[in-house]
């Protein structure tokens, strides 16, 4: 499993958008606290809900001892201590999962060879199907995330495994952050970092689902930040602008694949759905404190200077500056990229289009700054050449 972006392990192309949206809600919840026990509890409870399962548990390794950290449903007060701490060797399935660092799925524990300790737990709790996913911290197996069905065998497919890996990765990040907590960084820095790692994962997931040319987000981010700095967006807003840029099309999570990935032009009905993506972004991000200030771009990037854009038909300065800047960069990048619905335009065609739309789609001041930035890039002023 990848250690870089948390969502990198998820095959988002196969995940229904409602699942993605639910995952997004969960992961933002997970990233919003440094409290490890509640992160683990939330991860298990959410996984139960998302996967339609009855139970889950998280163990961390203390030396060669497994220590139970969290369960759903919660363990009763008389829960035997022998189930809270157990030698790893008594749990060969967990051991194999930790050593191989790969998920293991047991479809029916009553038909599988289990050790006495494992059989004891399965019997006591009626556990039938079990998915074991490793928690890997700093490239070392640190514990296991275990999900299971009670009283009935339950098939778990690739989407379920992907979902658990994603949550496991986020738990791992949280463990890592908690371990670093004693260092010099303050809690806010930790939180911001946990969030930003999460955001990078979402951006990657979106890119994959949209089948965009790799690097779209990076390129758009670089140009947008450069323009934001030049056009006087105050420094204390830069992080919000950056996050808004990464998440500009997060609302497309709510647009079905059949529309998002349609090879040809959209029908009126399909357009109506596609045009809801800024509003959906607002619903998804607006309730997350950390991201609410980053909403300008996701919510307003399809407004037009002349007032004919969507969702609100804002005109001129009523459109937030960050969104006016971003829309030039986004359209330039969209036009020069291959899309499902058309091949990419040449660089010159795209630049001509932007020129021609000055004062109509785009803010003239932004277009001017954009062209001078691109000119500078060509003269090699330290910026990479704009593709
Ligand atoms: P996108 O492909 O990332 O495009 C973003 C924006 O770049 C578009 O916003 C539009 O302002 C500009 N743009 C992209 N391609 C073209 C083009 O060929 N001609 C012109 N004049 N402008 C272009 P818009 O139009 O609001 O579209 C939003 C999103 O809707 C697009 O994001 C894409 O995901 C989807 N979409 C747009 N047109 C089609 C289509 O014909 N077929 C399909 N399947 N999806 C489409
Ligand atoms: C569990 O506690 O959920 C599973 C225990 C095991 O299989 O060892
Ligand atoms: C993209 O980032 O390619 C999508 C552009 C948009 O719809 O804003
Ligand atoms: Fe968009
Ligand atoms: Fe875009």
PDB file of N, CA, C and O and ligand atoms in Angstrom, residues 248-249 252 277 301-302 330, ligand 4:
ATOM      1  N   UNK A 248     -10.990  22.014  -6.104  1.00  0.00           N
ATOM      2  CA  UNK A 248     -11.954  22.812  -6.873  1.00  0.00           C
ATOM      3  C   UNK A 248     -13.098  21.989  -7.437  1.00  0.00           C
ATOM      4  O   UNK A 248     -14.225  22.447  -7.495  1.00  0.00           O
ATOM      5  N   UNK A 249     -12.822  20.763  -7.867  1.00  0.00           N
ATOM      6  CA  UNK A 249     -13.877  19.948  -8.486  1.00  0.00           C
ATOM      7  C   UNK A 249     -14.357  18.831  -7.571  1.00  0.00           C
ATOM      8  O   UNK A 249     -14.904  17.837  -8.049  1.00  0.00           O
ATOM      9  N   UNK A 252     -17.591  17.167  -8.100  1.00  0.00           N
ATOM     10  CA  UNK A 252     -17.798  16.161  -9.150  1.00  0.00           C
ATOM     11  C   UNK A 252     -17.908  14.758  -8.553  1.00  0.00           C
ATOM     12  O   UNK A 252     -18.313  13.826  -9.243  1.00  0.00           O
ATOM     13  N   UNK A 277     -22.067  20.786  -9.656  1.00  0.00           N
ATOM     14  CA  UNK A 277     -20.858  20.430  -8.886  1.00  0.00           C
ATOM     15  C   UNK A 277     -20.343  21.539  -7.970  1.00  0.00           C
ATOM     16  O   UNK A 277     -19.869  21.234  -6.874  1.00  0.00           O
ATOM     17  N   UNK A 301     -15.832  28.788  -9.133  1.00  0.00           N
ATOM     18  CA  UNK A 301     -14.900  28.757 -10.266  1.00  0.00           C
ATOM     19  C   UNK A 301     -15.577  28.702 -11.625  1.00  0.00           C
ATOM     20  O   UNK A 301     -14.915  28.842 -12.646  1.00  0.00           O
ATOM     21  N   UNK A 302     -16.896  28.520 -11.668  1.00  0.00           N
ATOM     22  CA  UNK A 302     -17.587  28.561 -12.967  1.00  0.00           C
ATOM     23  C   UNK A 302     -18.458  29.804 -13.139  1.00  0.00           C
ATOM     24  O   UNK A 302     -19.268  29.878 -14.049  1.00  0.00           O
ATOM     25  N   UNK A 330      -7.639  27.261 -14.749  1.00  0.00           N
ATOM     26  CA  UNK A 330      -8.334  25.984 -14.924  1.00  0.00           C
ATOM     27  C   UNK A 330      -8.758  25.788 -16.384  1.00  0.00           C
ATOM     28  O   UNK A 330      -8.573  24.713 -16.956  1.00  0.00           O
TER      29      UNK A 330
HETATM   30 FE1  LIG B   4     -15.405  22.615 -12.210  1.00  0.00          FE
END
